[in-house]
Structures are given as C-alpha cells and as structure tokens.
Short mmCIF file of C-alpha atoms in Angstrom, two decimals:
data_model
loop_
_atom_site.label_atom_id
_atom_site.label_comp_id
_atom_site.label_asym_id
_atom_site.label_seq_id
_atom_site.Cartn_x
_atom_site.Cartn_y
_atom_site.Cartn_z
CA MET I 69 4.37 -6.88 26.43
CA SER I 70 5.28 -10.56 26.59
CA VAL I 71 5.66 -13.30 24.05
CA SER I 72 4.30 -16.81 24.47
CA ALA I 73 4.41 -19.78 22.15
CA VAL I 74 1.04 -20.87 23.54
CA ALA I 75 -0.69 -18.04 21.70
CA ALA I 76 0.58 -19.33 18.37
CA ASP I 77 -2.30 -21.86 18.38
CA SER I 78 -4.66 -19.01 17.46
CA SER I 79 -3.11 -18.74 13.99
CA VAL I 80 -3.28 -22.40 12.97
CA CYS I 81 -5.95 -21.57 10.40
CA ALA I 82 -3.77 -18.96 8.70
CA PRO I 83 -2.14 -20.41 5.55
CA LEU I 84 1.15 -18.51 5.93
CA PRO I 85 2.54 -17.92 9.44
CA VAL I 86 3.57 -14.35 10.23
CA LEU I 87 5.74 -12.76 12.89
CA GLY I 88 3.83 -11.47 15.90
CA ARG I 89 1.28 -14.26 15.91
CA ASP I 90 2.37 -15.24 19.41
CA VAL I 91 2.48 -11.76 20.99
CA LEU I 92 0.33 -11.21 24.07
CA VAL I 93 -0.88 -7.70 24.92
CA PRO I 94 -2.39 -6.41 28.19
CA LEU I 95 -6.03 -5.35 28.44
CA VAL I 96 -7.09 -2.40 30.57
CA THR I 97 -9.81 -4.59 32.04
CA GLY I 98 -7.21 -7.11 33.23
CA GLY I 99 -5.34 -10.07 31.79
CA GLU I 100 -3.69 -10.59 28.42
CA VAL I 101 -4.80 -11.70 24.99
CA ASP I 102 -3.01 -12.59 21.78
CA TYR I 103 -2.78 -9.47 19.64
CA ALA I 104 -5.25 -9.33 16.74
CA ALA I 105 -3.36 -7.44 14.03
CA LEU I 106 -6.05 -6.08 11.74
CA ASP I 107 -4.08 -3.20 10.26
CA TYR I 108 -2.48 -5.00 7.30
CA ALA I 109 -3.20 -2.10 4.96
CA ALA I 110 -0.74 0.10 6.85
CA SER I 111 2.03 -2.49 7.30
CA ALA I 112 1.51 -6.21 7.02
CA PRO I 113 3.38 -8.43 9.48
CA ALA I 114 6.39 -10.13 7.93
CA LEU I 115 6.00 -13.72 6.87
CA GLN I 116 7.92 -16.17 9.03
CA ARG I 117 9.30 -17.58 5.78
CA VAL I 118 10.71 -14.17 4.82
CA TRP I 119 12.30 -13.67 8.22
CA ASP I 120 13.88 -17.13 8.10
CA ASP I 121 15.24 -16.57 4.58
CA VAL I 122 16.77 -13.24 5.56
CA ALA I 123 18.28 -14.71 8.73
CA ALA I 124 19.84 -17.55 6.72
CA TYR I 125 21.41 -15.05 4.30
CA ALA I 126 22.58 -12.51 6.91
CA PRO I 127 25.96 -14.16 7.67
CA TYR I 128 26.79 -14.02 3.96
CA TYR I 129 25.99 -10.33 3.53
CA GLY I 130 28.49 -8.44 1.43
CA SER I 131 28.86 -5.39 -0.81
CA VAL I 132 27.02 -5.50 -4.11
CA HIS I 133 28.28 -5.15 -7.71
CA ARG I 134 31.77 -3.88 -6.99
CA GLY I 135 33.29 -6.46 -4.68
CA ALA I 136 35.70 -9.16 -5.81
CA GLY I 137 35.28 -11.32 -2.70
CA TYR I 138 33.10 -14.40 -2.47
CA LEU I 139 30.46 -12.81 -0.22
CA SER I 140 30.21 -9.79 -2.50
CA GLN I 141 29.68 -12.02 -5.51
CA LEU I 142 27.12 -14.09 -3.62
CA SER I 143 25.26 -10.95 -2.51
CA THR I 144 25.30 -9.55 -6.04
CA ASP I 145 23.80 -12.78 -7.40
CA LEU I 146 21.17 -12.72 -4.66
CA PHE I 147 20.29 -9.08 -5.42
CA GLU I 148 19.93 -9.59 -9.17
CA ASN I 149 18.12 -12.91 -8.77
CA SER I 150 15.67 -11.09 -6.50
CA ARG I 151 15.06 -8.63 -9.31
CA ARG I 152 14.26 -11.51 -11.68
CA THR I 153 11.97 -13.20 -9.13
CA ILE I 154 9.99 -9.99 -8.67
CA ALA I 155 9.77 -9.44 -12.43
CA GLU I 156 8.28 -12.92 -12.79
CA PHE I 157 5.86 -12.30 -9.90
CA LEU I 158 4.65 -9.12 -11.62
CA GLY I 159 4.38 -10.68 -15.07
CA CYS I 160 6.83 -8.19 -16.53
CA ARG I 161 7.38 -8.08 -20.29
CA ALA I 162 10.64 -8.42 -22.13
CA GLY I 163 12.42 -5.09 -21.87
CA ASP I 164 10.68 -3.99 -18.66
CA GLN I 165 12.91 -2.80 -15.84
CA VAL I 166 12.56 -3.52 -12.13
CA VAL I 167 13.97 -0.64 -10.11
CA PHE I 168 14.42 -1.01 -6.36
CA THR I 169 13.25 1.95 -4.29
CA ARG I 170 12.36 2.60 -0.66
CA SER I 171 8.55 2.34 -0.98
CA THR I 172 5.53 2.97 -3.18
CA THR I 173 5.89 6.67 -2.39
CA ASP I 174 9.52 6.64 -3.48
CA SER I 175 8.65 4.69 -6.64
CA LEU I 176 6.02 7.19 -7.74
CA ASN I 177 8.26 10.14 -6.92
CA LEU I 178 10.91 8.49 -9.08
CA LEU I 179 8.46 8.18 -11.94
CA ALA I 180 7.40 11.80 -11.46
CA ALA I 181 11.07 12.83 -11.71
CA VAL I 182 11.57 11.09 -15.08
CA LEU I 183 8.43 12.34 -16.85
CA PRO I 184 9.15 14.14 -20.13
CA ARG I 185 8.78 17.91 -19.97
CA GLY I 186 5.21 19.01 -20.60
CA THR I 187 3.61 15.74 -19.52
CA ARG I 188 -0.06 15.94 -18.52
CA VAL I 189 -0.87 13.77 -15.49
CA PHE I 190 -4.40 12.59 -14.76
CA VAL I 191 -5.17 11.29 -11.28
CA PHE I 192 -8.42 10.64 -9.44
CA GLU I 193 -8.95 12.46 -6.14
CA THR I 194 -9.52 9.02 -4.62
CA GLU I 195 -5.82 8.14 -4.64
CA HIS I 196 -3.57 7.61 -1.64
CA HIS I 197 -1.29 10.62 -1.07
CA ALA I 198 1.62 8.54 -2.40
CA SER I 199 0.04 8.59 -5.85
CA LEU I 200 -1.85 11.88 -5.51
CA LEU I 201 0.94 14.28 -4.57
CA PRO I 202 4.27 13.56 -6.36
CA TRP I 203 3.33 15.02 -9.73
CA GLU I 204 3.07 18.67 -8.72
CA GLN I 205 6.70 18.65 -7.60
CA ARG I 206 7.53 19.22 -11.27
CA ALA I 207 6.93 22.79 -12.44
CA ASP I 208 6.91 21.64 -16.07
CA VAL I 209 4.19 19.01 -15.53
CA THR I 210 0.45 19.75 -15.48
CA VAL I 211 -1.82 17.77 -13.17
CA THR I 212 -5.55 17.24 -13.68
CA TYR I 213 -7.44 15.89 -10.65
CA LEU I 214 -10.53 13.88 -11.53
CA ASN I 215 -13.59 13.72 -9.27
CA ALA I 216 -14.38 10.53 -7.38
CA PRO I 217 -16.39 8.16 -9.58
CA ARG I 218 -19.33 6.24 -8.17
CA THR I 219 -19.10 3.24 -10.49
CA PRO I 220 -16.21 1.55 -12.30
CA GLN I 221 -17.72 2.53 -15.63
CA GLN I 222 -17.97 6.15 -14.53
CA ALA I 223 -14.24 6.02 -13.75
CA VAL I 224 -13.52 4.90 -17.31
CA ASP I 225 -15.89 7.45 -18.83
CA THR I 226 -14.45 10.28 -16.73
CA LEU I 227 -10.91 9.41 -17.77
CA GLU I 228 -11.77 9.07 -21.46
CA LYS I 229 -13.46 12.47 -21.47
CA ALA I 230 -10.53 14.16 -19.73
CA LEU I 231 -7.96 12.60 -22.06
CA ALA I 232 -9.96 13.46 -25.18
CA GLU I 233 -10.20 17.11 -24.13
CA ARG I 234 -6.56 17.60 -23.21
CA GLU I 235 -4.59 20.30 -24.96
CA PRO I 236 -1.92 20.33 -26.12
CA TYR I 237 -1.78 16.70 -27.26
CA GLY I 238 1.54 15.50 -25.89
CA PRO I 239 2.89 12.99 -23.40
CA ALA I 240 0.33 12.00 -20.77
CA LEU I 241 0.27 9.73 -17.75
CA VAL I 242 -2.67 8.27 -15.85
CA CYS I 243 -2.12 7.23 -12.23
CA VAL I 244 -4.63 4.87 -10.64
CA THR I 245 -4.82 2.56 -7.67
CA GLY I 246 -5.42 -1.17 -8.08
CA ALA I 247 -7.31 -1.52 -4.80
CA SER I 248 -8.36 1.36 -2.56
CA ASN I 249 -6.57 1.61 0.76
CA VAL I 250 -9.80 3.03 2.22
CA THR I 251 -12.63 0.90 0.83
CA GLY I 252 -10.66 -2.09 -0.46
CA GLU I 253 -12.58 -1.87 -3.72
CA LEU I 254 -10.90 -3.10 -6.90
CA TRP I 255 -10.56 -0.54 -9.67
CA PRO I 256 -11.07 -1.36 -13.38
CA VAL I 257 -7.37 -1.20 -14.18
CA ARG I 258 -7.51 -3.08 -17.48
CA GLU I 259 -10.31 -0.85 -18.80
CA LEU I 260 -8.57 2.32 -17.61
CA ALA I 261 -5.35 1.17 -19.28
CA ALA I 262 -7.22 0.59 -22.54
CA ALA I 263 -8.74 4.07 -22.32
CA ALA I 264 -5.35 5.62 -21.60
CA HIS I 265 -3.62 3.89 -24.50
CA ALA I 266 -6.49 4.69 -26.89
CA HIS I 267 -5.78 8.37 -26.23
CA GLY I 268 -1.99 8.13 -26.46
CA ALA I 269 -1.41 8.16 -22.69
CA ARG I 270 0.49 5.82 -20.40
CA ILE I 271 -0.67 4.42 -17.06
CA VAL I 272 1.01 3.65 -13.75
CA LEU I 273 -0.64 1.33 -11.27
CA ASP I 274 -0.32 1.95 -7.53
CA ALA I 275 -0.40 -1.69 -6.42
CA ALA I 276 0.43 -1.14 -2.76
CA GLN I 277 -2.89 -2.70 -1.71
CA LEU I 278 -3.38 -4.94 -4.75
CA ALA I 279 -0.14 -6.91 -4.78
CA PRO I 280 -0.50 -8.46 -1.29
CA HIS I 281 -4.10 -9.57 -1.87
CA HIS I 282 -4.56 -10.39 -5.54
CA PRO I 283 -2.68 -11.84 -8.52
CA LEU I 284 -0.89 -9.09 -10.43
CA ASP I 285 0.17 -9.36 -14.06
CA ILE I 286 1.45 -6.13 -15.56
CA ALA I 287 1.31 -7.52 -19.11
CA GLU I 288 -2.26 -8.80 -18.75
CA LEU I 289 -3.41 -5.50 -17.24
CA ASP I 290 -1.48 -3.67 -19.97
CA ALA I 291 -0.10 -1.21 -17.42
CA ASP I 292 3.03 0.70 -18.32
CA TRP I 293 4.37 0.73 -14.74
CA VAL I 294 3.49 -0.75 -11.39
CA ALA I 295 4.64 0.45 -7.97
CA PHE I 296 4.38 -1.25 -4.59
CA SER I 297 6.00 -1.51 -1.15
CA GLY I 298 7.64 -4.52 0.47
CA HIS I 299 6.25 -3.72 3.92
CA LYS I 300 2.69 -4.24 2.66
CA LEU I 301 3.71 -7.49 0.93
CA TYR I 302 4.78 -9.24 4.15
CA ALA I 303 8.42 -8.15 3.81
CA PRO I 304 10.13 -5.71 6.20
CA PHE I 305 13.29 -3.59 5.72
CA GLY I 306 12.01 -0.55 3.82
CA ALA I 307 12.23 -1.52 0.17
CA GLY I 308 9.88 -0.92 -2.75
CA VAL I 309 9.63 -1.52 -6.48
CA LEU I 310 8.92 0.44 -9.63
CA ALA I 311 8.60 -1.91 -12.59
CA GLY I 312 7.69 -1.30 -16.20
CA ARG I 313 8.71 0.39 -19.43
CA ALA I 314 12.35 1.37 -19.71
CA ASP I 315 12.31 4.27 -22.19
CA TRP I 316 11.32 7.18 -19.94
CA LEU I 317 13.59 5.78 -17.23
CA GLN I 318 16.54 5.58 -19.62
CA ASP I 319 15.97 8.99 -21.18
CA ALA I 320 15.81 10.93 -17.91
CA GLU I 321 18.56 12.12 -15.64
CA PRO I 322 19.20 9.76 -12.70
CA TYR I 323 16.80 10.07 -9.78
CA LEU I 324 19.88 10.29 -7.52
CA ALA I 325 23.40 11.10 -8.66
CA GLY I 326 26.19 8.97 -7.28
CA GLY I 327 28.05 5.71 -7.38
CA GLY I 328 26.22 2.78 -8.92
CA ALA I 329 24.22 5.02 -11.24
CA SER I 330 27.37 6.18 -13.05
CA ARG I 331 29.11 4.04 -15.62
CA LYS I 332 32.07 6.29 -16.34
CA VAL I 333 33.22 9.60 -14.84
CA SER I 334 36.13 11.61 -16.25
CA ARG I 335 37.64 15.06 -15.74
CA ARG I 336 37.35 17.62 -18.50
CA THR I 337 40.08 20.03 -19.46
CA ASP I 338 37.95 22.92 -18.18
CA GLY I 339 38.00 21.38 -14.69
CA GLY I 340 34.51 19.87 -14.70
CA VAL I 341 33.47 16.24 -15.06
CA ASP I 342 31.75 14.23 -17.76
CA VAL I 343 29.45 11.42 -16.65
CA GLU I 344 28.16 8.45 -18.57
CA TRP I 345 25.13 7.01 -16.76
CA HIS I 346 23.92 3.42 -16.80
CA THR I 347 20.95 2.63 -19.02
CA THR I 348 19.81 -0.31 -16.87
CA ALA I 349 17.81 -0.11 -13.63
CA ALA I 350 21.08 0.87 -11.92
CA ARG I 351 20.64 4.35 -13.46
CA HIS I 352 18.13 5.13 -10.70
CA GLU I 353 19.67 3.05 -7.90
CA ALA I 354 22.61 5.22 -6.85
CA GLY I 355 24.36 4.33 -3.61
CA SER I 356 24.69 0.99 -1.87
CA PRO I 357 21.41 -0.86 -2.43
CA ASN I 358 19.14 -2.38 0.20
CA VAL I 359 20.08 -5.97 -0.59
CA ILE I 360 18.21 -7.45 2.35
CA GLY I 361 15.09 -5.43 1.51
CA ALA I 362 15.15 -6.62 -2.11
CA TYR I 363 15.68 -10.22 -1.04
CA ALA I 364 12.86 -9.97 1.49
CA ILE I 365 10.44 -8.83 -1.23
CA ALA I 366 11.56 -11.67 -3.51
CA SER I 367 11.12 -14.17 -0.69
CA ALA I 368 7.58 -12.89 -0.06
CA CYS I 369 6.77 -13.12 -3.77
CA GLN I 370 7.93 -16.74 -3.83
CA ALA I 371 5.96 -17.60 -0.69
CA LEU I 372 2.73 -16.13 -2.06
CA THR I 373 3.21 -17.82 -5.43
CA GLU I 374 3.91 -21.21 -3.87
CA ALA I 375 0.92 -20.93 -1.53
CA GLY I 376 -1.30 -20.30 -4.56
CA PHE I 377 -3.13 -17.02 -4.99
CA ASP I 378 -6.42 -18.75 -5.81
CA THR I 379 -6.43 -20.37 -2.39
CA LEU I 380 -5.28 -17.21 -0.61
CA VAL I 381 -7.84 -15.00 -2.35
CA ALA I 382 -10.70 -17.42 -1.66
CA ARG I 383 -9.86 -17.53 2.05
CA GLU I 384 -9.48 -13.76 2.30
CA GLN I 385 -12.81 -13.23 0.56
CA ALA I 386 -14.47 -15.54 3.06
CA LEU I 387 -12.96 -13.59 5.97
CA ILE I 388 -13.90 -10.14 4.66
CA ALA I 389 -17.42 -11.43 3.94
CA ARG I 390 -17.57 -12.55 7.57
CA VAL I 391 -16.62 -9.03 8.66
CA ARG I 392 -19.22 -7.43 6.42
CA GLU I 393 -21.96 -9.79 7.55
CA GLY I 394 -21.15 -9.08 11.19
CA LEU I 395 -21.12 -5.32 10.70
CA ALA I 396 -24.39 -5.48 8.75
CA GLU I 397 -26.08 -6.72 11.93
CA VAL I 398 -25.25 -3.40 13.65
CA PRO I 399 -27.52 -0.61 12.33
CA GLU I 400 -25.24 2.05 13.82
CA VAL I 401 -22.35 0.98 11.56
CA LYS I 402 -21.97 2.48 8.09
CA VAL I 403 -19.43 0.86 5.75
CA LEU I 404 -17.76 3.31 3.35
CA SER I 405 -17.92 2.56 -0.37
CA LEU I 406 -17.54 4.25 -3.72
CA PHE I 407 -18.89 1.51 -5.96
CA GLY I 408 -21.54 -0.11 -3.73
CA ASP I 409 -21.90 -3.21 -1.60
CA GLU I 410 -21.52 -5.64 -4.48
CA ALA I 411 -18.21 -4.23 -5.71
CA PRO I 412 -15.31 -6.72 -5.55
CA ARG I 413 -12.75 -5.83 -2.91
CA VAL I 414 -9.65 -7.05 -1.13
CA GLY I 415 -9.45 -7.54 2.64
CA VAL I 416 -9.72 -3.83 3.49
CA LEU I 417 -12.84 -2.11 4.83
CA SER I 418 -13.54 1.27 6.47
CA PHE I 419 -16.57 2.31 8.48
CA VAL I 420 -18.00 4.79 10.96
CA VAL I 421 -20.18 4.15 13.99
CA GLU I 422 -23.10 6.42 14.83
CA GLY I 423 -22.59 8.11 18.18
CA TRP I 424 -18.85 7.38 18.30
CA ASN I 425 -15.79 9.29 17.26
CA SER I 426 -13.69 6.82 15.27
CA SER I 427 -10.54 7.44 17.31
CA HIS I 428 -12.43 6.65 20.51
CA PHE I 429 -13.85 3.46 19.02
CA ALA I 430 -10.45 2.30 17.74
CA ALA I 431 -8.88 3.00 21.14
CA ALA I 432 -11.52 0.87 22.87
CA LEU I 433 -10.96 -1.99 20.41
CA SER I 434 -7.29 -1.93 21.30
CA ALA I 435 -7.42 -1.37 25.05
CA GLU I 436 -10.36 -3.63 25.86
CA TYR I 437 -10.09 -6.36 23.20
CA GLY I 438 -6.47 -6.42 22.02
CA ILE I 439 -7.44 -5.55 18.45
CA GLY I 440 -5.27 -3.27 16.32
CA VAL I 441 -7.07 -1.28 13.61
CA ARG I 442 -6.43 2.11 12.01
CA ASP I 443 -8.44 5.31 12.48
CA GLY I 444 -8.20 8.67 10.72
CA LEU I 445 -8.15 9.66 7.06
CA PHE I 446 -5.66 6.98 5.95
CA CYS I 447 -3.41 9.28 3.86
CA ALA I 448 -6.31 9.62 1.44
CA HIS I 449 -7.86 12.80 2.78
CA PRO I 450 -9.87 13.90 -0.30
CA LEU I 451 -11.44 10.43 -0.66
CA VAL I 452 -12.36 9.99 2.99
CA ARG I 453 -13.73 13.54 3.19
CA THR I 454 -15.87 12.78 0.12
CA LEU I 455 -17.16 9.56 1.66
CA LEU I 456 -17.82 11.22 5.05
CA GLY I 457 -19.19 14.48 3.72
CA SER I 458 -22.60 13.94 5.30
CA GLU I 459 -21.43 12.08 8.38
CA PRO I 460 -21.34 14.26 11.53
CA GLN I 461 -18.62 13.74 14.11
CA ASP I 462 -18.51 15.23 17.58
CA PRO I 463 -15.40 17.47 17.67
CA GLY I 464 -15.36 17.39 21.46
CA GLU I 465 -15.16 13.62 21.85
CA CYS I 466 -12.01 11.79 22.92
CA GLY I 467 -9.41 11.69 20.19
CA ALA I 468 -11.41 13.73 17.70
CA PRO I 469 -8.97 15.26 15.21
CA GLU I 470 -8.80 19.01 14.93
CA ALA I 471 -10.86 20.44 12.10
CA ALA I 472 -10.04 23.43 9.94
CA PRO I 473 -12.21 26.51 10.47
CA GLY I 474 -15.65 25.89 9.02
CA GLU I 475 -15.16 22.11 8.78
CA ARG I 476 -16.43 19.26 10.91
CA SER I 477 -14.05 16.80 12.50
CA LEU I 478 -13.94 13.74 10.24
CA ASN I 479 -12.32 10.36 10.66
CA ALA I 480 -13.13 6.69 10.10
CA ILE I 481 -12.07 3.22 11.26
CA ARG I 482 -10.28 0.80 8.94
CA VAL I 483 -10.00 -2.94 9.45
CA SER I 484 -7.68 -4.88 7.14
CA LEU I 485 -6.52 -8.48 7.07
CA GLY I 486 -4.36 -10.87 5.06
CA VAL I 487 -2.72 -14.26 4.81
CA GLY I 488 -1.72 -14.35 8.47
CA THR I 489 -5.15 -13.50 9.89
CA PRO I 490 -6.74 -16.32 11.90
CA GLU I 491 -10.51 -16.71 11.93
CA GLU I 492 -10.60 -16.06 15.67
CA HIS I 493 -9.31 -12.52 15.17
CA VAL I 494 -12.09 -11.77 12.72
CA ASP I 495 -14.71 -13.19 15.05
CA ARG I 496 -13.28 -11.27 18.01
CA PHE I 497 -13.42 -8.04 16.01
CA VAL I 498 -17.05 -8.54 14.99
CA HIS I 499 -18.02 -9.42 18.56
CA ALA I 500 -16.15 -6.39 19.92
CA VAL I 501 -17.91 -4.00 17.54
CA GLN I 502 -21.30 -5.40 18.42
CA GLU I 503 -20.55 -5.28 22.16
CA LEU I 504 -19.16 -1.73 22.11
CA VAL I 505 -22.16 -0.42 20.20
CA THR I 506 -24.61 -2.22 22.49
CA ASN I 507 -22.99 -1.68 25.87
CA GLY I 508 -20.48 1.14 25.38
CA ALA I 509 -16.86 1.21 26.49
CA ARG I 510 -15.96 -0.32 29.82
CA TRP I 511 -13.16 2.20 30.42
CA ASN I 512 -12.69 5.94 30.45
CA TYR I 513 -10.52 7.56 27.77
CA ARG I 514 -8.78 10.89 27.33
CA THR I 515 -7.02 12.77 24.55
CA GLU I 516 -3.22 12.79 24.65
CA ASP I 517 -1.15 14.33 21.82
CA GLY I 518 -4.18 14.14 19.55
CA ARG I 519 -4.79 10.44 20.25
CA CYS I 520 -7.50 8.80 22.30
CA VAL I 521 -5.89 6.71 25.05
CA PRO I 522 -7.14 4.91 28.18
CA ALA I 523 -7.34 7.17 31.21
CA SER I 524 -5.42 6.15 34.30
CA LEU I 525 -7.41 5.01 37.29
#
C-alpha cells in the first residue's frame, strides 16, 4: 500500500476532509486506485480536523484530575470541557450526565449494570447486538424481545401493547436504535419515547448510526439516555458516551471499582474498608480516563456543528439517492428494508445480488475496483435473518459463511458513506455493481479462514 497526495483530488467534493483520502490500493487486475471507503457504518475514517486537534494537544498530555502540575491542570480542563461540548452537541438537559466509556457497547452495558432490580427491558429484535444483548447479563432483569415491525407505526403500536401488558408494573426500560445499522432507516424515536413515558417506562437511544449522520437532540426526542461511539463519529481512539438522566446512575454501585470513582476510602476497625463514591459522572469512570479519546469526540462534534448538519444531511441524502437509483437499474439487486422504499434513512444501505454470495461480491468490489464495503450479518443477526428469510444463498460458493444444521447460509452486502465520501466513490461503486452483475468477476477467488479472497495466479 502506498500513499500519494495526488489522490487527494478525488475528495475535493467532500465537505470535511478525512484521513485515508489519499491512500492508493493495488488491484488484482493491475495498477492502483484511490481507496473508496464505503464502510462508514463499521468505523468512519477520522476527520483531518480531529487528527490535527489531537496532534496539537499531544505534547501537553498529562494526568487528569489529580495532578498539581500545569499539564495535568490543562489536561483536566480539556477533558471536562470536552464533556461540556458533547453535552451541548447532544442537547442535554440540566442535570443530565455525560459519562465517558469505551464504545456504544460499553455504554449500554454500563446502563444495564445500573438498572434497578426487577426492571423490565423491552427491545426489538432488529437491534444491533450492542443494544440487544447486554440486558440478559443481569439475573434480576427480565427482557422482552419484540418482533420486527414493518412500519414505524407498527413499532409504536407493538411497544405500547407490550408495555400495557407488563406485569408486575415496576421500573421498565425501552431500548431502540435511532438509525438501523443494516437498512439505514430512521426509527420513530420521539413517538416511541412518548409511548414509553405514557406507560411509566424510560427509553435509551442507540445513536451509533444516528449521531454521525443526523442532528441529535436528546431533549427534543425526550429520550432518557443516548449512547454512541467516537469511532463512528469520525473520531478514533476507542471512546464512547452514555449521556442522560443521572438518578439511576447515581443510585447504582459503580460500573468499575477503583480510583477516580471513589471520593473517600477509610479503614474500619474490623479490618475492612468504607467507600464513599462520587455522585457525578466520575462514579462510573474509574481508572485513568481516555483523555485523547474524549477530546477527539468533542473535536468531531465541533467540526460537524460548524459545518452545519443541514448541509451535511442534504449532501448525504443526495449521495444515498444516487446509490439507490443506480442499484434500481440492476434487476438482480434486492435492497433490504423494514419500512419500505420511501422510508427516510441515513447513508447506510444493505442488499443482496441474485446469483452471488455476498462475500464473493464484496471481495470482487475490493480486489477489482478498490472499494471497501461490509458483508455478513452486521452484528444484527436476528434482523438480517428476518430480512433474508426467503433469499437463497449457495452454501458452496466462495466465502459463504457456515450455516447451522437445517439453515441456509445467509449474508448481505452493506454500503455506507458519510461526510468524507466523494461523489466519484459513489459513482465507481454503482458502476462496479452493474459491471459485476453483467459481466461477472474478472478474477478467481477462494475461501481462506472463512473469507473470500483473490486466488493466486
């Protein structure tokens, strides 16, 4: 792999420059091409602005909260100012807490850990595993999985019915995605929040795919909590956020026990220790925090805000419409959807191609066209299996995932884009799909460690 500044010209139409825009990758058919990163839903490339901000701060890095030196004080101010910047970006209310975590998954596991005993959790089967799985880790919490709705209104009706029928009537939590990581479709968060609150329940929003693509206001949506990851919001370094109501967070034992979470520790006469825990966000941030990760998220939030979400959303909608129009010209392509073609969506779309295993198709896009997409079940296995229930796949084809006994091999292709995507990458993708379907792959492929890869000559 080589890097050339010449390739940067391909991203001039992108409103916010990202790292990797000038990376050239080899093609199996010969030559090199600038890499078309169309896998934003998995990890978005970091904004150049974020990288520059972090690099400028790096020489001033110091310990946080407990250092008397100048760099420690500067780093502490940076860390806490980042918290305030993110709270403003999310539209947090007075009294809401912003807790720094490692990721969306970590954020939702934190929330699962602080639920009051006996809480009933309601979650649609359509969720990403990060928001589908954490709740059953608690033996004293009951989880109800709701079937995939086929319209936004059906989602609201299904939730209202489940909440109305719950027994006993106690604490309840609804977990819902803001935008599907499989279909890109927007969910009716405000209406689901109203239904939850009408039945005495709270709601947490998985905004991993919503926050990078769409304005997010926790107060306007009337969500109790929101969770997202920095690495999907154009910020690297493995940090995430859980933001929202403070009471359940304050009332629960710390997510991790250790320094930073403790306010006072003293020995008892019986030889044990008494601990007084913080009541602020620090209660669940034990250990030395990821200062650079927090600052990177704050920098990304500022960059998106300054660029103007109206402009960014309008451009992204034009690009995803271009993708959909191009795919619609290929009868062999079926786009996956819960709510139908007219449903609003972010820049995420999944599809299957008749006569192709999705892993084989994705491998050809990469090896022959320099296009990076995702194939598989996208950590949303129940949803993708529901959407592909009637779609046959050839289990013997290159890269076909192993199926359980009695099941067919199922997988799909996902294309996702964002603020750093140039128009040329979208056009190249559409052309590549059309050409592969019409003419087939120009190279032979084989299965290696469960993946479809180009075969050696």
